[in-house]
Tab-separated table of C-alpha atoms in Angstrom:
chain	number	residue	atom	x	y	z
A	1	MET	CA	31.479	-119.432	62.455
A	2	ILE	CA	33.319	-118.901	65.782
A	3	GLY	CA	32.874	-115.702	67.753
A	4	LYS	CA	30.050	-113.891	69.542
A	5	PRO	CA	26.789	-115.769	70.098
A	6	VAL	CA	24.442	-115.349	67.164
A	7	VAL	CA	21.436	-113.090	67.694
A	8	PHE	CA	18.652	-113.101	65.075
A	9	THR	CA	17.503	-109.533	64.418
A	10	PRO	CA	14.049	-108.880	62.911
A	11	LEU	CA	13.750	-106.305	60.115
A	12	THR	CA	10.696	-104.580	58.660
A	13	GLN	CA	9.865	-104.368	54.943
A	14	ALA	CA	10.869	-100.687	54.930
A	15	GLN	CA	14.256	-101.535	56.432
A	16	VAL	CA	14.799	-104.315	53.895
A	17	ASP	CA	13.866	-102.011	51.014
A	18	ALA	CA	16.430	-99.483	52.213
A	19	VAL	CA	19.127	-102.188	52.423
A	20	CYS	CA	18.275	-103.437	48.921
A	21	GLN	CA	18.344	-99.946	47.449
A	22	ARG	CA	21.730	-99.229	49.009
A	23	HIS	CA	22.979	-102.526	47.592
A	24	GLU	CA	21.846	-101.578	44.086
A	25	ARG	CA	23.683	-98.260	44.444
A	26	PHE	CA	26.745	-100.238	45.566
A	27	LEU	CA	26.539	-102.477	42.489
A	28	GLY	CA	26.218	-99.439	40.234
A	29	GLY	CA	29.146	-97.619	41.857
A	30	ARG	CA	26.880	-94.788	42.988
A	31	PRO	CA	27.265	-92.714	46.194
A	32	ASN	CA	25.849	-93.974	49.525
A	33	GLY	CA	25.922	-97.600	48.394
A	34	ALA	CA	26.683	-100.562	50.638
A	35	ARG	CA	26.716	-104.315	50.142
A	36	ALA	CA	23.648	-105.983	51.631
A	37	ASN	CA	24.544	-107.960	54.733
A	38	LEU	CA	21.375	-109.654	55.930
A	39	SER	CA	23.044	-112.530	57.714
A	40	PHE	CA	21.193	-113.819	60.799
A	41	LYS	CA	18.243	-111.507	60.185
A	42	MET	CA	14.609	-112.515	60.673
A	43	LEU	CA	13.019	-111.793	57.283
A	44	GLU	CA	10.019	-114.111	57.148
A	45	GLY	CA	7.419	-113.213	54.549
A	46	LEU	CA	9.249	-110.120	53.318
A	47	ASP	CA	9.388	-109.154	49.636
A	48	PHE	CA	12.690	-108.930	47.722
A	49	SER	CA	11.112	-109.357	44.283
A	50	GLY	CA	12.729	-107.584	41.360
A	51	TYR	CA	15.797	-106.296	43.209
A	52	ASP	CA	19.364	-106.869	42.034
A	53	LEU	CA	20.979	-108.532	45.056
A	54	THR	CA	24.019	-109.982	43.327
A	55	ASP	CA	26.652	-110.939	45.956
A	56	ALA	CA	24.329	-110.169	48.893
A	57	ASP	CA	24.852	-112.103	52.147
A	58	PHE	CA	21.920	-114.001	53.696
A	59	SER	CA	24.000	-116.443	55.770
A	60	GLY	CA	21.865	-118.064	58.467
A	61	ALA	CA	18.932	-115.731	57.746
A	62	ILE	CA	15.367	-116.799	58.484
A	63	LEU	CA	13.515	-116.303	55.179
A	64	GLY	CA	10.484	-118.545	55.523
A	65	GLY	CA	7.796	-117.535	53.010
A	66	ALA	CA	9.894	-114.667	51.647
A	67	HIS	CA	9.363	-113.508	48.054
A	68	PHE	CA	12.260	-113.468	45.574
A	69	CYS	CA	10.299	-113.680	42.290
A	70	GLY	CA	12.617	-112.702	39.443
A	71	THR	CA	15.261	-111.388	41.868
A	72	LYS	CA	18.903	-111.290	40.737
A	73	LEU	CA	20.821	-113.282	43.332
A	74	SER	CA	23.839	-114.548	41.413
A	75	SER	CA	26.821	-115.296	43.684
A	76	ALA	CA	24.727	-114.446	46.749
A	77	VAL	CA	25.322	-116.352	49.983
A	78	PHE	CA	22.486	-118.340	51.588
A	79	PHE	CA	24.739	-120.528	53.709
A	80	ALA	CA	22.523	-122.408	56.223
A	81	ALA	CA	19.634	-119.998	55.568
A	82	ASP	CA	16.042	-121.030	56.257
A	83	LEU	CA	14.161	-120.678	52.939
A	84	ARG	CA	11.184	-122.880	53.749
A	85	ARG	CA	8.168	-122.003	51.579
A	86	ALA	CA	10.090	-119.117	49.991
A	87	ASN	CA	9.053	-118.123	46.480
A	88	LEU	CA	12.177	-118.085	44.299
A	89	SER	CA	10.392	-118.651	40.994
A	90	GLY	CA	12.330	-117.224	38.066
A	91	ALA	CA	15.133	-116.008	40.329
A	92	ASP	CA	18.737	-115.774	39.126
A	93	LEU	CA	20.613	-118.011	41.575
A	94	ARG	CA	23.680	-118.757	39.479
A	95	ARG	CA	26.774	-119.617	41.519
A	96	THR	CA	24.939	-119.013	44.812
A	97	ASP	CA	26.269	-120.576	48.002
A	98	MET	CA	23.271	-122.506	49.329
A	99	ARG	CA	25.179	-125.024	51.398
A	100	GLY	CA	23.039	-126.248	54.251
A	101	ALA	CA	20.057	-124.106	53.224
A	102	ILE	CA	16.602	-125.411	54.091
A	103	LEU	CA	14.356	-125.369	51.018
A	104	ARG	CA	11.431	-127.462	52.205
A	105	GLY	CA	8.337	-126.387	50.290
A	106	ALA	CA	10.224	-123.632	48.427
A	107	ASN	CA	9.084	-122.648	44.933
A	108	LEU	CA	12.035	-122.634	42.503
A	109	ILE	CA	10.037	-123.034	39.288
A	110	GLY	CA	12.055	-121.714	36.374
A	111	ALA	CA	14.884	-120.504	38.620
A	112	ASP	CA	18.444	-120.435	37.280
A	113	LEU	CA	20.669	-122.373	39.700
A	114	GLU	CA	23.538	-123.022	37.322
A	115	ARG	CA	26.656	-123.983	39.318
A	116	ALA	CA	24.881	-123.292	42.621
A	117	ASP	CA	26.368	-125.046	45.644
A	118	MET	CA	23.720	-126.947	47.623
A	119	ARG	CA	25.935	-129.344	49.511
A	120	GLU	CA	25.716	-129.985	53.232
A	121	GLY	CA	26.746	-127.131	55.521
A	122	LEU	CA	26.545	-126.184	59.176
A	123	ILE	CA	27.064	-123.017	61.223
A	124	ALA	CA	28.493	-123.305	64.719
A	125	GLN	CA	28.756	-120.720	67.480
A	126	VAL	CA	30.652	-120.475	70.746
A	127	ASP	CA	28.988	-122.336	73.605
A	128	ARG	CA	30.293	-122.033	77.167
A	129	GLU	CA	29.446	-125.633	78.009
A	130	LYS	CA	29.987	-127.421	74.663
A	131	GLY	CA	32.698	-125.236	73.217
A	132	LEU	CA	30.915	-125.148	69.842
A	133	ALA	CA	27.200	-125.603	69.216
A	134	VAL	CA	25.573	-126.085	65.816
A	135	ILE	CA	22.903	-123.533	64.954
A	136	LYS	CA	19.765	-125.244	63.681
A	137	HIS	CA	16.568	-123.903	62.122
A	138	LYS	CA	14.450	-126.672	63.695
A	139	GLU	CA	15.162	-128.998	60.750
A	140	GLN	CA	18.195	-130.746	59.364
A	141	PRO	CA	20.513	-128.451	57.326
A	142	GLY	CA	20.691	-129.398	53.666
A	143	GLU	CA	17.007	-130.323	53.666
A	144	LEU	CA	15.473	-129.820	50.201
A	145	GLY	CA	12.490	-132.071	50.788
A	146	GLU	CA	9.311	-131.149	48.894
A	147	ALA	CA	10.999	-128.198	47.201
A	148	ASN	CA	9.695	-127.453	43.715
A	149	PHE	CA	12.523	-127.217	41.153
A	150	THR	CA	10.216	-127.632	38.135
A	151	GLY	CA	11.977	-126.366	35.018
A	152	ALA	CA	14.882	-124.970	37.058
A	153	ASN	CA	18.363	-124.714	35.561
A	154	LEU	CA	20.589	-126.771	37.864
A	155	ALA	CA	23.375	-127.366	35.350
A	156	GLY	CA	26.690	-127.883	37.114
A	157	SER	CA	25.128	-127.495	40.560
A	158	LYS	CA	26.638	-129.206	43.606
A	159	MET	CA	24.206	-131.234	45.692
A	160	THR	CA	26.539	-133.782	47.252
A	161	GLY	CA	24.869	-135.306	50.307
A	162	ALA	CA	21.756	-133.158	49.950
A	163	VAL	CA	18.480	-134.459	51.351
A	164	ALA	CA	15.732	-133.969	48.763
A	165	GLN	CA	13.026	-136.478	49.546
A	166	GLN	CA	9.791	-135.927	47.610
A	167	ALA	CA	11.306	-132.918	45.802
A	168	ASP	CA	10.011	-132.037	42.335
A	169	PHE	CA	12.657	-131.762	39.595
A	170	THR	CA	10.198	-132.150	36.697
A	171	ASP	CA	11.707	-130.774	33.452
A	172	ALA	CA	14.724	-129.413	35.344
A	173	VAL	CA	17.996	-129.032	33.425
A	174	MET	CA	20.549	-130.828	35.597
A	175	ILE	CA	23.365	-131.322	33.095
A	176	GLY	CA	26.595	-132.134	34.927
A	177	ALA	CA	25.014	-131.801	38.389
A	178	ARG	CA	26.958	-133.444	41.223
A	179	MET	CA	24.526	-135.349	43.442
A	180	THR	CA	26.743	-138.012	44.966
A	181	ARG	CA	25.234	-139.624	48.073
A	182	ALA	CA	22.164	-137.376	47.788
A	183	ILE	CA	19.006	-138.727	49.367
A	184	LEU	CA	16.392	-138.404	46.615
A	185	ARG	CA	13.816	-140.966	47.713
A	186	GLY	CA	10.474	-140.497	46.013
A	187	SER	CA	11.559	-137.389	44.148
A	188	ARG	CA	10.163	-136.583	40.711
A	189	PHE	CA	12.521	-136.212	37.743
A	190	SER	CA	9.971	-136.657	34.958
A	191	GLY	CA	11.356	-135.047	31.783
A	192	ALA	CA	14.454	-133.787	33.621
A	193	ASN	CA	17.776	-133.600	31.780
A	194	LEU	CA	20.434	-135.339	33.878
A	195	GLU	CA	23.028	-135.678	31.122
A	196	GLY	CA	26.476	-136.192	32.622
A	197	ALA	CA	25.204	-135.934	36.210
A	198	ASP	CA	27.014	-137.772	38.999
A	199	LEU	CA	24.484	-139.743	41.052
A	200	SER	CA	26.930	-142.282	42.436
A	201	GLY	CA	25.829	-143.568	45.817
A	202	ALA	CA	22.573	-141.591	45.642
A	203	ASP	CA	19.321	-142.971	47.012
A	204	LEU	CA	16.833	-142.864	44.117
A	205	SER	CA	14.461	-145.446	45.513
A	206	GLU	CA	10.868	-144.906	44.369
A	207	ALA	CA	11.990	-141.904	42.274
A	208	ASP	CA	10.076	-141.026	39.113
A	209	LEU	CA	12.520	-140.755	36.188
A	210	THR	CA	9.878	-141.133	33.469
A	211	ASP	CA	10.964	-139.635	30.123
A	212	SER	CA	14.102	-138.208	31.738
A	213	ILE	CA	17.465	-137.889	29.985
A	214	LEU	CA	20.046	-140.185	31.570
A	215	VAL	CA	22.797	-139.920	28.974
A	216	GLY	CA	26.265	-140.278	30.504
A	217	VAL	CA	24.901	-140.459	34.073
A	218	ASN	CA	27.046	-142.063	36.777
A	219	LEU	CA	24.768	-144.379	38.778
A	220	THR	CA	27.517	-146.410	40.444
A	221	ARG	CA	26.173	-147.873	43.735
A	222	ALA	CA	22.993	-145.789	43.396
A	223	ASN	CA	19.884	-147.274	44.994
A	224	MET	CA	17.331	-147.584	42.184
A	225	ALA	CA	14.868	-149.840	44.020
A	226	GLY	CA	11.357	-149.089	42.796
A	227	ALA	CA	12.500	-146.221	40.580
A	228	CYS	CA	10.569	-145.739	37.330
A	229	THR	CA	12.711	-145.115	34.234
A	230	GLU	CA	10.050	-145.751	31.598
A	231	GLY	CA	10.759	-143.741	28.442
A	232	ALA	CA	14.100	-142.476	29.742
A	233	LEU	CA	16.736	-141.628	27.128
A	234	THR	CA	20.024	-143.355	27.984
A	235	ASP	CA	23.325	-144.160	26.276
A	236	GLU	CA	21.672	-147.222	24.748
A	237	PRO	CA	20.610	-146.739	21.094
A	238	CYS	CA	16.955	-145.934	20.456
A	239	GLY	CA	16.344	-148.512	17.758
A	240	GLU	CA	18.788	-148.490	14.860
A	241	GLN	CA	21.668	-146.085	15.413
A	242	VAL	CA	23.638	-144.418	12.643
A	243	ASP	CA	27.405	-144.544	12.400
A	244	ALA	CA	28.468	-140.948	11.790
A	245	ASP	CA	31.583	-142.133	9.922
A	246	ALA	CA	29.878	-144.789	7.839
A	247	GLN	CA	30.158	-144.166	4.097
A	248	ASP	CA	26.518	-145.000	3.454
A	249	VAL	CA	25.400	-142.278	5.887
A	250	ILE	CA	27.777	-139.720	4.362
A	251	ASP	CA	26.623	-140.675	0.867
A	252	ALA	CA	22.947	-140.438	1.881
A	253	LEU	CA	23.340	-136.900	3.216
A	254	GLN	CA	25.348	-135.786	0.203
A	255	SER	CA	22.785	-137.313	-2.154
A	256	HIS	CA	20.036	-135.480	-0.269
A	257	ALA	CA	21.884	-132.172	-0.687
A	258	ARG	CA	22.225	-132.753	-4.447
A	259	TRP	CA	18.521	-133.575	-4.641
A	260	CYS	CA	17.747	-130.214	-2.964
A	261	GLU	CA	20.163	-128.235	-5.126
A	262	THR	CA	18.917	-129.698	-8.420
A	263	ASP	CA	15.182	-129.582	-7.602
A	264	GLY	CA	15.076	-133.376	-7.653
A	265	ALA	CA	16.946	-133.881	-10.938
A	266	GLU	CA	19.834	-135.621	-9.174
A	267	GLY	CA	20.273	-137.492	-5.903
A	268	LYS	CA	17.407	-138.540	-3.656
A	269	PRO	CA	15.963	-137.610	-0.259
A	270	SER	CA	17.344	-139.524	2.718
A	271	THR	CA	15.147	-141.526	5.077
A	272	PHE	CA	15.971	-141.969	8.766
A	273	GLU	CA	12.580	-142.848	10.223
A	274	GLY	CA	12.843	-144.204	13.771
A	275	VAL	CA	16.644	-143.980	13.666
A	276	ASP	CA	18.880	-142.734	16.488
A	277	LEU	CA	20.772	-139.833	14.896
A	278	ARG	CA	22.625	-138.627	18.004
A	279	PRO	CA	26.057	-139.794	16.738
A	280	LEU	CA	25.833	-137.210	13.923
A	281	LYS	CA	26.060	-134.428	16.556
A	282	SER	CA	25.661	-131.686	13.925
A	283	LEU	CA	23.634	-131.132	10.771
A	284	ARG	CA	24.183	-127.399	11.017
A	285	GLY	CA	23.280	-125.525	7.825
A	286	ARG	CA	22.557	-128.749	5.921
A	287	LYS	CA	20.156	-128.824	2.991
A	288	LEU	CA	17.563	-131.343	4.180
A	289	THR	CA	14.321	-130.366	2.446
A	290	ALA	CA	11.684	-133.117	2.907
A	291	PHE	CA	13.929	-134.861	5.443
A	292	GLN	CA	12.220	-138.092	6.525
A	293	ALA	CA	12.850	-138.641	10.247
A	294	THR	CA	9.491	-139.566	11.779
A	295	GLY	CA	10.021	-140.966	15.282
A	296	ALA	CA	13.781	-140.385	15.055
A	297	THR	CA	16.007	-139.391	17.967
A	298	LEU	CA	17.744	-136.062	17.384
A	299	TYR	CA	18.310	-135.104	21.024
A	300	GLY	CA	20.800	-132.254	21.368
A	301	LEU	CA	21.660	-132.115	17.650
A	302	ASP	CA	22.958	-128.880	16.181
A	303	LEU	CA	20.504	-128.072	13.376
A	304	GLU	CA	21.061	-124.330	13.402
A	305	GLY	CA	20.261	-122.803	10.029
A	306	ALA	CA	19.358	-126.182	8.519
A	307	GLN	CA	16.963	-126.218	5.556
A	308	LEU	CA	14.184	-128.528	6.733
A	309	GLN	CA	11.299	-127.343	4.574
A	310	GLY	CA	8.574	-129.979	4.532
A	311	ALA	CA	10.540	-132.245	6.872
A	312	ARG	CA	8.704	-135.183	8.420
A	313	LEU	CA	9.600	-135.011	12.118
A	314	ALA	CA	6.391	-136.229	13.755
A	315	ARG	CA	7.048	-137.862	17.161
A	316	ALA	CA	10.776	-137.124	16.822
A	317	ASP	CA	12.847	-136.424	19.943
A	318	LEU	CA	14.319	-132.945	19.444
A	319	ARG	CA	14.824	-132.020	23.082
A	320	MET	CA	17.722	-129.579	23.606
A	321	ALA	CA	18.157	-129.358	19.809
A	322	LYS	CA	19.624	-126.192	18.316
A	323	LEU	CA	17.193	-125.065	15.627
A	324	ALA	CA	17.887	-121.327	15.684
A	325	GLY	CA	17.355	-119.872	12.223
A	326	ALA	CA	16.282	-123.236	10.802
A	327	ASP	CA	13.875	-123.221	7.856
A	328	LEU	CA	10.981	-125.452	8.957
A	329	ARG	CA	8.344	-124.134	6.578
A	330	GLY	CA	5.658	-126.761	6.166
A	331	ALA	CA	7.437	-129.175	8.519
A	332	ASP	CA	5.442	-131.806	10.384
A	333	LEU	CA	6.385	-131.805	14.077
A	334	THR	CA	3.143	-133.382	15.287
A	335	GLY	CA	3.693	-134.949	18.708
A	336	ALA	CA	7.419	-134.136	18.644
A	337	LYS	CA	9.422	-133.661	21.848
A	338	LEU	CA	10.919	-130.171	21.715
A	339	ASN	CA	11.451	-129.338	25.375
A	340	ASN	CA	14.276	-126.820	25.886
A	341	ALA	CA	14.953	-126.610	22.136
A	342	ASP	CA	16.144	-123.298	20.699
A	343	LEU	CA	13.978	-122.127	17.794
A	344	THR	CA	15.064	-118.488	17.915
A	345	GLY	CA	14.341	-116.924	14.535
A	346	ALA	CA	13.176	-120.251	13.070
A	347	LYS	CA	10.761	-120.236	10.144
A	348	LEU	CA	7.622	-122.252	10.898
A	349	CYS	CA	5.405	-120.387	8.441
A	350	PRO	CA	3.648	-122.185	5.562
A	351	LEU	CA	5.398	-123.706	2.578
A	352	LEU	CA	4.079	-122.285	-0.666
A	353	LEU	CA	3.025	-125.061	-3.052
A	354	PRO	CA	2.049	-124.889	-6.746
A	355	GLY	CA	-1.332	-123.273	-7.297
A	356	ASP	CA	-0.717	-120.851	-4.409
A	357	ARG	CA	-1.547	-123.563	-1.893
A	358	LEU	CA	-0.170	-123.261	1.628
A	359	MET	CA	1.200	-126.210	3.608
A	360	ALA	CA	1.150	-125.113	7.239
A	361	SER	CA	3.749	-126.283	9.725
A	362	GLN	CA	2.427	-128.692	12.339
A	363	LEU	CA	3.119	-128.481	16.082
A	364	ALA	CA	-0.110	-130.180	17.144
A	365	ALA	CA	0.237	-132.175	20.390
A	366	ALA	CA	3.957	-131.348	20.559
A	367	GLN	CA	5.817	-131.135	23.874
A	368	ALA	CA	7.340	-127.677	23.582
A	369	ARG	CA	7.978	-126.693	27.200
A	370	TYR	CA	10.703	-124.102	27.810
A	371	VAL	CA	11.255	-123.667	24.053
A	372	ARG	CA	12.646	-120.377	22.735
A	373	PHE	CA	10.385	-119.115	19.927
A	374	VAL	CA	11.896	-115.632	20.140
A	375	GLU	CA	11.502	-113.835	16.785
A	376	ALA	CA	10.255	-117.074	15.200
A	377	ASP	CA	7.841	-116.959	12.260
A	378	LEU	CA	4.782	-118.940	13.398
A	379	ARG	CA	2.277	-117.693	10.849
A	380	HIS	CA	-0.485	-120.232	10.143
A	381	VAL	CA	1.193	-122.847	12.379
A	382	ASN	CA	-1.086	-125.514	13.849
A	383	GLY	CA	-0.236	-125.801	17.546
A	384	ALA	CA	-3.518	-127.351	18.686
A	385	GLY	CA	-3.185	-129.362	21.887
A	386	ALA	CA	0.545	-128.635	22.241
A	387	ASP	CA	2.193	-127.959	25.585
A	388	PHE	CA	3.973	-124.582	25.455
A	389	SER	CA	4.448	-124.228	29.222
A	390	TYR	CA	7.141	-121.662	30.071
A	391	ALA	CA	8.034	-121.202	26.392
A	392	GLU	CA	9.216	-117.779	25.266
A	393	PHE	CA	7.389	-116.170	22.324
A	394	LYS	CA	8.954	-112.719	22.471
A	395	LYS	CA	8.729	-110.849	19.135
A	396	CYS	CA	7.343	-113.915	17.333
A	397	ASP	CA	4.871	-113.571	14.439
A	398	ALA	CA	1.821	-115.725	15.205
A	399	ARG	CA	-0.656	-114.275	12.702
A	400	HIS	CA	-3.348	-116.746	11.633
A	401	ALA	CA	-1.896	-119.489	13.857
A	402	ARG	CA	-4.144	-122.015	15.612
A	403	PHE	CA	-3.641	-122.969	19.249
A	404	ASP	CA	-6.939	-124.616	20.246
A	405	GLY	CA	-6.535	-126.557	23.497
A	406	ALA	CA	-2.853	-125.654	23.857
A	407	CYS	CA	-1.255	-125.075	27.269
A	408	PHE	CA	0.540	-121.774	27.951
A	409	THR	CA	1.233	-122.069	31.686
A	410	GLY	CA	4.045	-119.641	32.526
A	411	ALA	CA	4.694	-118.843	28.842
A	412	LYS	CA	5.957	-115.401	27.822
A	413	LEU	CA	3.605	-114.125	25.134
A	414	PRO	CA	3.518	-110.852	23.183
A	415	GLU	CA	0.682	-108.510	24.179
A	416	SER	CA	-0.835	-108.820	20.710
A	417	PHE	CA	-0.776	-112.634	20.717
A	418	GLU	CA	-4.473	-113.344	21.242
A	419	GLY	CA	-5.459	-110.632	18.790
A	420	VAL	CA	-3.493	-112.000	15.824
A	421	VAL	CA	-4.037	-115.765	16.072
A	422	ASP	CA	-6.936	-117.319	14.198
A	423	SER	CA	-8.069	-119.687	16.915
A	424	ILE	CA	-7.189	-120.249	20.566
A	425	GLU	CA	-10.395	-121.814	21.901
A	426	GLY	CA	-9.928	-123.977	24.981
A	427	ALA	CA	-6.285	-122.924	25.490
A	428	VAL	CA	-5.056	-123.175	29.096
A	429	ASP	CA	-3.509	-120.246	31.011
A	430	VAL	CA	-3.247	-117.999	27.958
A	431	ASP	CA	-4.603	-115.078	29.974
A	432	ALA	CA	-2.105	-115.607	32.778
A	433	ALA	CA	0.891	-115.976	30.440
């Protein structure tokens, strides 16, 4: 920026509240509204939580320790802003301009940064001696070091050349992120989804990529010295891999459907235990009662509306799977990986057996972080010891369910949840959810 020398102006909380309220009137087309221009303001420790600040301008602002919990900031501008130690947990940061922003120590847990721009960026001002002088906030612009992006949505974000040493990207969704030449030494990507990301030329030395998803990732000339990729899902087959066009696979699925339709009189159930089923891409609406896929890889499969009553899916990888409306009555998902799966409206209630016996669905010890259980039927489900961190249970039916020892850190639970379940002894963070 070339022009008058930059002067950082401090604002009080009352002044900021007035600016935010005028901005909301501006967004709503109401009288006395004005777009929030907080560029080059000193706003350390101030609270912006809950406001709708879409398109607001924070260019060059000093926002250390500021609070933006749940704030709507889509398409806002944070060009070269100082956001050290800021709390942006759960904030809507889609399409934000964060080029050159300093995020050291910032909390971005569960934030939505889809298509955000976090590339390098500098602001310069007129200098009588130097002509132009770069404005610095004491640290290098583009510094993301030690920022916490746990569970954040960074799909399609731009982080070319960003410096993110020791940053935490655990469970982050980074599909299609552009991180060419990024310095990511020692950063944590455990469980992160990096499908289709461009990490060419990036420094990933000593990075933790345990159980991450590295499908279609460009690692050309990336420095992987000392990086841990144990358990990572890559383009390589996980055991035997099906051929989606093979006649035997087509016949097996058709035979399974006949077996379901004729109550076992014709056809037979298919067995894909330990098999990599990713090439199938979709089993949407399929009749797959008693489907045998223990330990199978079904990452990202479209299983919406599938009939999976009594399915054997223990230890299966169902991360990012679409299971909305699926019938999973009596299914065994013990120890399954379900992170970021969509189970909206899914049936996980018991399967009624002859003699009025109930076969409860099993989610014991499952990894179900960030799963959508919205309006799901979870009656009688066994979720003992499962990890439901940041999962959404809005309008679900959890009557008579068991969640002993389960983890609910950051989960969104109905108010009646504890009152309707049968057992929740030893559960973690259920009161704070």
